[in-house]
Amino acid sequence: MNLELKIVQNASAPLRVEIFENLKKGKDSMDIISAKELGFEGKGIFFLQAKKLLLVGIDELNADSIREAGANITRYAKNLPFKSLSIKAPADNELAYALLLGIASGAYESAIYKSEQKKSALRLVEIIGDNKELPKLCKKAQILTQSLNIARDLINTMPQVATPKYIANICEEKAQELDITCKILGHKELEKERMGAYLAVNRASVHKPYLVHLRYKSKNARAKVVLVGKGLTYDSGGLSLKPADYMVTMKADKSGACAVLGIMNAIANLKLDIEVHGILGLAENMIGGDAYKPDDVLFSREGKSIEVRNTDAEGRLVLCDCLSYAQDLKPDVLVDFATLTGACVVGLGEYTSGIMGYNEELKAHFETSALKSGELMARLPFNRHLKKLIESKIADVCNVGSSRYGGAISAGMFLGEFIREEYKQKWLHIDIAGPAFVEREWDINPYGASGAGVRACVEFLESLESRQILGDSKNCAPKNKQDSKNSQNKNSKKNKA
């Protein structure tokens, strides 16, 4: 459902909406008194039918609460017979944007395969306010909503349709629409690139793998950022076959790649002064006579050999070759997004992504951007003892740890083995396994795909564009090995303190 946001000074919509903070604060209006007499306890949404008024109670007046309230308003109102509603925008820009994003994104539904689709009359939301920033905030909210929905739609598309080729074609069409460049590498090109780990994962699938390379660059680009997304269009676990219950929702194993496409859509429409490359590693992990096996040794694009002990630890094998390709682009910042480990979900829960890397300052800034955007993220520390778990007796590195504990971190450290020394301080790994696909409605997210990573990364890229991150410097990391060592020494001293 497409929902138009229109800024007005005088509302004409038949349905009015009012948001208020905790009933215990301040004096009740006559409308609230009327609602309380009918049983309203001050939280959630109450519909005063006679006045065509929706009352929305929130505990605290902050961005998180008002964004979620905005989504719930749309979800409630689209079941009513009104074509439009009106609501007053908060004077504060942060709160206003949160409300707009919530209202716009709350319209999404994932029931694309139901034979009978629910039709909603709601098409327009009138935003009352005279804040000069409202048009800009409204535009950003609509762009972010569109970008989230691009990712959500692709993730929710069933695996028999959303093959690597299908997503590559979608990327090509979107690139033409956005006027950005798109390069697609097929099986032969991946062989020429010596992506042995990537190709092994896809070997048993009837669908060929594709690597998509998108590029956006403004005339006054202040930094070059490369984003890499894990795009397993389906993951059966390979010969280390998943239990049946764990295979359900594995269409969401392409969430990292879909997030990258959503991010590219957002920055191209926002016209940020930055250069961004999006790398989507699209593959399918299946079983068959040609499947790669536990005990195999694979040879990566970086030249490192990998002992395979579990074919269900496949995403890191695709990513290590994609990250190798990405480093050839000489980025100022390199970020990958992946539904990489169940261990991250165990550690942080379903709603929070894990941030990993070697540069503590860069991790902290990404976390700040994520939280500002409304996405929950937390930093996970690399640990030299956990690194020992991925050592191999027969190859340079093993694709799984020798212990069940610390799996999210050891997976991140596996990827770190393929990051060159000059990029270690510029790289971030974001494990979105928890929030990428949740089978219940939460916050502004519907059942199913959330588009995890899109909002956080766009906020992060905006901070790069305005040079608010890591000082006023194009290079967002130490320039040489000595600077890198100094940075690590400082972090070490802080930890000891």
XYZ file of C-alpha atoms in Angstrom:
497
model
C 0.000 0.000 0.000
C 1.413 3.368 -1.042
C 0.774 6.083 1.515
C 1.178 9.756 0.629
C 2.418 12.188 3.265
C 1.218 15.755 2.687
C 2.197 18.779 4.773
C -0.713 21.127 5.521
C -1.484 24.002 7.877
C -5.208 23.297 8.074
C -6.386 19.702 8.018
C -9.378 18.496 6.001
C -9.098 14.748 6.645
C -12.168 13.120 8.257
C -10.074 11.150 10.771
C -7.993 13.014 13.372
C -5.132 11.566 15.409
C -3.682 12.889 18.662
C -0.603 11.531 20.426
C -0.154 12.266 24.094
C 2.311 11.292 26.786
C 1.500 9.282 29.934
C -1.868 10.158 31.477
C -0.199 10.819 34.814
C 1.559 13.853 33.362
C -0.396 17.056 32.949
C -4.111 17.695 32.830
C -6.441 15.473 30.807
C -8.279 16.951 27.834
C -12.024 16.464 27.442
C -11.383 13.872 24.747
C -9.115 11.847 27.048
C -11.648 12.117 29.865
C -14.329 10.793 27.506
C -12.067 7.911 26.465
C -11.238 7.054 30.104
C -14.957 6.882 30.887
C -15.211 4.257 28.141
C -12.373 2.175 29.586
C -9.248 3.658 27.992
C -6.254 3.189 30.299
C -3.923 5.623 28.549
C -1.699 3.271 26.528
C -2.021 2.235 22.920
C -4.774 3.403 20.574
C -8.383 4.255 21.427
C -10.939 5.189 18.762
C -13.596 7.737 19.738
C -15.997 6.911 16.932
C -18.442 9.776 17.522
C -15.617 12.309 17.137
C -13.694 10.345 14.488
C -10.637 10.692 16.691
C -7.783 8.294 17.381
C -6.116 8.833 20.753
C -2.613 7.380 21.001
C -0.965 7.083 24.408
C 2.791 6.600 24.798
C 4.901 6.193 27.936
C 7.627 8.670 26.981
C 7.935 11.366 24.373
C 11.064 10.130 22.593
C 11.952 9.126 19.048
C 11.619 5.379 19.623
C 8.172 5.631 21.204
C 6.783 8.108 18.705
C 8.159 6.160 15.709
C 6.475 2.969 16.901
C 3.287 4.893 17.645
C 3.350 6.235 14.076
C 3.519 2.713 12.659
C 0.690 1.553 14.925
C -1.473 4.486 13.817
C -1.181 3.413 10.193
C -1.786 -0.254 11.031
C -4.942 0.679 12.944
C -6.251 3.291 10.510
C -5.912 1.141 7.399
C -8.645 -1.118 8.802
C -11.030 1.842 9.018
C -13.094 3.204 6.097
C -11.297 6.568 5.898
C -9.239 7.638 2.882
C -7.175 10.145 4.869
C -6.198 11.144 8.378
C -4.517 14.159 9.943
C -1.939 14.437 12.692
C 0.141 17.288 14.115
C 3.906 16.973 13.713
C 6.083 17.576 16.801
C 8.108 20.800 16.698
C 11.349 18.886 17.355
C 12.948 17.682 14.093
C 14.074 14.337 15.477
C 10.620 13.549 16.836
C 8.929 14.769 13.657
C 11.096 12.526 11.476
C 10.467 9.553 13.772
C 6.711 10.071 13.483
C 6.846 10.448 9.690
C 8.977 7.339 9.233
C 6.719 5.322 11.521
C 3.561 6.391 9.720
C 5.016 5.717 6.265
C 6.616 2.359 7.082
C 3.633 1.046 9.039
C 1.687 0.580 5.814
C 3.775 -2.414 4.689
C 2.373 -5.955 4.702
C 4.123 -9.180 3.734
C 1.049 -11.207 2.695
C 2.035 -11.109 -0.992
C 0.936 -14.671 -1.758
C -2.562 -14.572 -0.272
C -5.287 -15.034 -2.878
C -7.476 -12.469 -1.149
C -5.607 -9.253 -0.400
C -7.000 -6.853 2.187
C -7.797 -3.529 0.565
C -7.395 -0.395 2.622
C -9.142 2.898 1.917
C -6.303 4.892 3.526
C -4.178 6.719 0.968
C -3.243 10.087 2.474
C -1.851 11.365 5.774
C -2.035 15.115 6.362
C 0.870 16.346 8.467
C -0.034 19.557 10.266
C 2.884 21.889 10.910
C 4.739 24.995 9.777
C 8.278 23.819 10.553
C 10.454 24.741 7.546
C 12.322 21.421 7.855
C 9.168 19.317 7.480
C 9.332 18.948 3.658
C 12.913 17.684 3.890
C 12.060 15.306 6.739
C 8.984 14.087 4.906
C 10.999 13.360 1.766
C 13.626 11.440 3.722
C 10.974 9.375 5.522
C 9.352 8.416 2.224
C 12.720 7.541 0.623
C 13.729 5.403 3.607
C 10.346 3.668 3.599
C 10.663 2.901 -0.107
C 14.202 1.592 0.459
C 13.115 -0.589 3.373
C 10.281 -1.994 1.285
C 12.611 -2.844 -1.615
C 14.668 -4.950 0.789
C 11.598 -6.420 2.483
C 9.923 -7.413 -0.777
C 13.022 -9.216 -2.039
C 13.621 -11.004 1.259
C 9.992 -12.106 1.484
C 9.989 -13.429 -2.095
C 9.963 -17.212 -2.036
C 13.199 -19.018 -2.997
C 11.849 -20.705 -6.129
C 11.391 -17.196 -7.542
C 14.163 -15.183 -5.881
C 17.146 -16.987 -7.383
C 20.563 -15.314 -7.751
C 19.734 -14.433 -11.365
C 16.349 -12.956 -10.381
C 17.930 -10.634 -7.815
C 20.733 -9.699 -10.231
C 18.071 -8.696 -12.774
C 16.241 -6.629 -10.149
C 19.522 -4.865 -9.341
C 20.102 -4.104 -13.009
C 16.611 -2.628 -13.388
C 16.982 -0.584 -10.206
C 20.382 0.732 -11.344
C 18.856 1.999 -14.590
C 16.042 3.660 -12.650
C 18.511 5.340 -10.263
C 21.069 6.173 -12.977
C 23.863 4.361 -11.170
C 26.268 1.832 -12.650
C 25.736 -1.918 -12.393
C 28.253 -4.636 -13.190
C 27.240 -8.294 -12.955
C 29.765 -11.125 -12.691
C 28.511 -14.584 -13.668
C 30.037 -18.003 -13.087
C 32.851 -17.582 -15.629
C 33.821 -14.169 -14.289
C 33.858 -15.527 -10.727
C 36.192 -18.285 -11.894
C 38.482 -15.681 -13.465
C 38.432 -13.796 -10.152
C 39.587 -17.031 -8.447
C 36.639 -17.005 -6.022
C 37.065 -20.638 -5.031
C 35.277 -20.401 -1.671
C 32.280 -18.575 -3.142
C 31.922 -21.017 -6.046
C 32.186 -24.078 -3.803
C 29.131 -22.987 -1.805
C 26.993 -22.725 -4.944
C 28.317 -25.865 -6.642
C 25.358 -28.189 -5.950
C 22.688 -25.646 -6.968
C 20.970 -25.681 -10.362
C 20.997 -21.876 -10.170
C 24.229 -20.129 -11.152
C 25.849 -17.633 -8.748
C 26.083 -13.928 -9.511
C 28.074 -11.113 -7.969
C 26.460 -7.701 -8.454
C 28.583 -4.540 -8.222
C 26.555 -1.302 -7.935
C 28.208 2.117 -7.873
C 26.901 5.547 -6.907
C 29.140 8.597 -6.996
C 28.290 12.253 -6.555
C 30.353 15.022 -8.145
C 31.712 16.128 -4.771
C 32.180 12.752 -3.124
C 33.918 13.157 0.255
C 34.612 9.483 0.932
C 34.514 6.106 -0.766
C 32.511 3.445 1.054
C 32.124 -0.159 -0.058
C 29.194 -2.195 1.249
C 29.113 -5.978 0.961
C 25.982 -8.093 1.467
C 25.596 -11.812 1.984
C 23.006 -13.003 -0.533
C 22.239 -16.675 0.065
C 18.937 -16.920 -1.782
C 18.411 -20.195 0.052
C 20.478 -22.071 2.583
C 19.690 -25.737 3.157
C 22.890 -26.137 5.147
C 24.442 -28.162 2.343
C 25.616 -31.669 3.304
C 25.652 -30.467 6.935
C 21.903 -30.367 6.459
C 19.766 -28.115 8.666
C 16.907 -29.667 10.664
C 13.548 -29.092 8.959
C 12.410 -26.424 11.440
C 15.586 -24.417 10.870
C 15.143 -24.416 7.088
C 11.918 -22.438 7.371
C 12.747 -18.697 6.954
C 16.008 -19.499 5.135
C 14.756 -17.371 2.250
C 15.875 -14.574 4.591
C 19.533 -15.596 4.313
C 19.791 -13.047 1.495
C 18.912 -10.177 3.850
C 22.422 -8.665 3.808
C 22.468 -8.359 0.021
C 18.886 -7.028 -0.046
C 19.832 -4.442 2.578
C 22.707 -3.258 0.377
C 20.289 -2.752 -2.531
C 17.944 -0.816 -0.245
C 20.823 1.365 0.969
C 21.912 2.115 -2.610
C 18.344 3.165 -3.436
C 18.267 5.507 -0.434
C 21.588 7.268 -1.021
C 20.916 7.714 -4.745
C 17.540 9.334 -4.012
C 18.943 11.407 -1.141
C 21.815 12.437 -3.443
C 24.467 12.233 -0.748
C 27.904 13.704 -1.496
C 29.686 10.385 -1.238
C 30.879 7.482 -3.380
C 29.320 4.150 -2.466
C 29.860 0.720 -4.008
C 27.422 -2.091 -3.230
C 28.622 -5.682 -3.627
C 25.964 -8.402 -3.502
C 27.239 -11.980 -3.242
C 24.338 -14.053 -4.595
C 24.434 -17.843 -4.283
C 22.436 -20.866 -3.130
C 23.647 -23.572 -0.725
C 22.093 -26.884 -1.719
C 22.794 -30.622 -1.657
C 23.666 -32.922 -4.569
C 26.346 -35.084 -6.063
C 28.545 -32.078 -6.698
C 28.129 -30.470 -3.272
C 31.182 -29.275 -1.391
C 31.904 -31.418 1.628
C 33.167 -31.339 5.192
C 36.888 -32.204 4.924
C 37.269 -30.219 1.683
C 39.956 -27.542 1.495
C 38.942 -24.444 -0.469
C 41.158 -21.743 -1.926
C 39.960 -18.175 -1.522
C 40.507 -15.139 -3.736
C 42.944 -13.764 -1.136
C 45.054 -16.893 -1.564
C 44.313 -18.343 1.861
C 43.248 -21.971 2.155
C 40.142 -22.901 4.169
C 39.404 -26.197 5.864
C 35.687 -26.992 5.668
C 34.273 -28.696 8.732
C 30.673 -27.600 8.329
C 28.982 -26.734 5.027
C 26.309 -24.759 6.919
C 28.959 -22.148 7.749
C 28.712 -21.051 4.115
C 27.951 -17.334 4.323
C 31.456 -16.528 5.511
C 32.862 -18.438 2.511
C 30.885 -16.267 0.090
C 31.716 -13.117 2.043
C 35.477 -13.710 2.273
C 35.767 -13.690 -1.533
C 33.399 -10.722 -1.861
C 35.411 -8.792 0.739
C 38.575 -9.560 -1.219
C 36.965 -8.098 -4.356
C 35.744 -5.097 -2.330
C 39.228 -4.262 -1.026
C 40.519 -3.916 -4.573
C 38.235 -0.856 -4.812
C 40.413 0.867 -2.161
C 37.642 1.995 0.191
C 37.907 4.550 2.968
C 35.360 2.450 4.847
C 34.320 -1.163 4.235
C 31.132 -2.573 5.796
C 29.555 -5.998 5.345
C 26.025 -7.052 6.298
C 25.141 -10.684 6.837
C 22.695 -13.016 8.543
C 25.808 -14.853 9.609
C 25.301 -16.707 12.887
C 22.620 -18.096 15.153
C 25.111 -17.413 17.950
C 24.549 -13.672 17.494
C 20.810 -14.195 18.013
C 21.489 -16.229 21.161
C 23.794 -13.517 22.488
C 21.840 -10.376 21.586
C 18.280 -11.558 20.992
C 16.091 -11.293 17.919
C 15.967 -7.511 17.727
C 19.624 -6.502 17.908
C 22.460 -6.715 15.368
C 26.086 -7.268 16.337
C 28.866 -4.886 15.283
C 32.382 -6.287 14.958
C 35.756 -5.092 13.706
C 39.210 -3.966 14.808
C 38.580 -0.207 15.054
C 36.741 0.554 18.296
C 36.074 4.157 17.332
C 34.553 3.181 14.010
C 32.403 0.540 15.736
C 31.191 3.087 18.275
C 30.247 5.597 15.594
C 28.315 3.000 13.614
C 26.488 1.986 16.785
C 25.620 5.643 17.472
C 24.283 6.044 13.921
C 22.265 2.840 14.213
C 20.646 3.834 17.505
C 19.857 7.281 16.132
C 18.132 5.649 13.157
C 16.028 3.477 15.458
C 17.858 0.205 14.843
C 19.194 -1.711 17.823
C 22.873 -2.646 17.578
C 25.572 -3.624 20.045
C 29.347 -3.955 19.785
C 30.950 -7.362 20.205
C 34.679 -7.518 21.060
C 37.206 -9.538 19.104
C 39.136 -11.869 21.378
C 42.566 -13.345 20.698
C 41.610 -16.543 22.523
C 38.539 -17.060 20.328
C 40.742 -16.623 17.275
C 42.531 -19.840 18.266
C 39.262 -21.712 17.726
C 39.402 -21.228 13.944
C 42.964 -22.485 13.577
C 43.434 -25.459 11.256
C 46.047 -28.201 11.205
C 45.733 -28.712 7.441
C 44.889 -25.234 6.045
C 45.368 -21.553 6.831
C 42.037 -21.275 8.634
C 38.980 -23.380 9.497
C 35.449 -22.275 8.541
C 33.998 -23.065 12.000
C 35.268 -22.732 15.537
C 36.233 -25.774 17.564
C 33.883 -24.659 20.359
C 30.159 -23.913 20.296
C 30.720 -20.768 22.368
C 31.487 -17.321 20.971
C 30.328 -18.358 17.511
C 29.345 -14.872 16.342
C 32.753 -13.450 17.246
C 34.777 -16.357 15.833
C 32.795 -16.007 12.573
C 33.638 -12.301 12.501
C 37.284 -13.104 13.178
C 37.204 -15.642 10.337
C 36.225 -12.789 8.000
C 38.966 -10.684 9.562
C 41.516 -13.234 8.300
C 40.720 -12.046 4.765
C 40.963 -8.324 5.498
C 44.323 -6.920 4.426
C 46.395 -5.082 6.994
C 45.776 -1.679 5.390
C 41.996 -2.135 5.679
C 41.667 -3.710 9.123
C 41.012 -0.317 10.734
C 38.490 0.569 8.012
C 36.323 -2.555 8.135
C 33.111 -3.334 10.010
C 31.160 -6.581 10.101
C 27.439 -6.308 10.944
C 25.705 -9.564 11.881
C 21.979 -8.959 11.278
C 20.878 -12.562 11.903
C 18.511 -11.559 14.725
C 16.392 -8.679 13.396
C 16.504 -9.447 9.650
C 13.458 -11.722 9.759
C 11.160 -12.031 12.781
C 7.872 -13.909 12.668
C 5.922 -11.316 14.610
C 5.179 -7.598 14.260
C 7.553 -5.357 16.240
C 8.392 -1.656 16.352
C 7.894 -0.288 12.810
C 8.583 -3.720 11.316
C 5.958 -6.096 9.961
C 5.860 -9.874 10.239
C 8.771 -11.246 8.209
C 11.539 -9.198 6.671
C 12.503 -5.938 8.392
C 15.140 -4.479 6.067
C 17.654 -4.566 8.934
C 20.755 -2.507 8.241
C 19.158 -0.036 5.832
C 18.251 2.724 8.289
C 21.448 2.306 10.288
C 23.758 2.454 7.297
C 22.019 5.431 5.684
C 22.391 7.337 8.952
C 26.055 6.292 9.071
C 26.654 7.416 5.478
C 25.001 10.776 6.184
C 27.415 11.278 9.069
C 30.317 10.448 6.753
C 29.034 12.914 4.187
C 28.956 15.680 6.791
C 32.329 14.541 8.171
C 30.946 14.051 11.658
C 32.651 10.694 12.046
C 36.223 10.107 13.168
C 37.241 13.706 12.775
C 37.225 15.994 9.751
C 39.053 13.593 7.492
C 38.226 11.800 4.284
C 40.064 8.734 5.467
C 38.081 7.286 8.317
C 40.885 5.189 9.775
C 44.604 5.314 10.576
C 46.616 5.991 7.426
C 49.393 3.499 7.991
C 50.432 0.494 10.022
C 52.140 2.593 12.689
C 48.973 4.634 13.232
C 47.061 1.370 13.386
C 49.430 -0.008 16.046
C 49.182 3.218 18.045
C 45.393 2.994 17.918
C 45.465 -0.626 19.091
C 47.889 0.245 21.897
C 45.577 3.032 23.095
C 42.623 0.643 23.093
C 44.676 -1.930 24.959
C 45.600 0.634 27.648
C 41.951 1.661 27.992
C 40.897 -1.955 28.449
C 43.540 -2.503 31.137
C 42.427 0.649 32.897
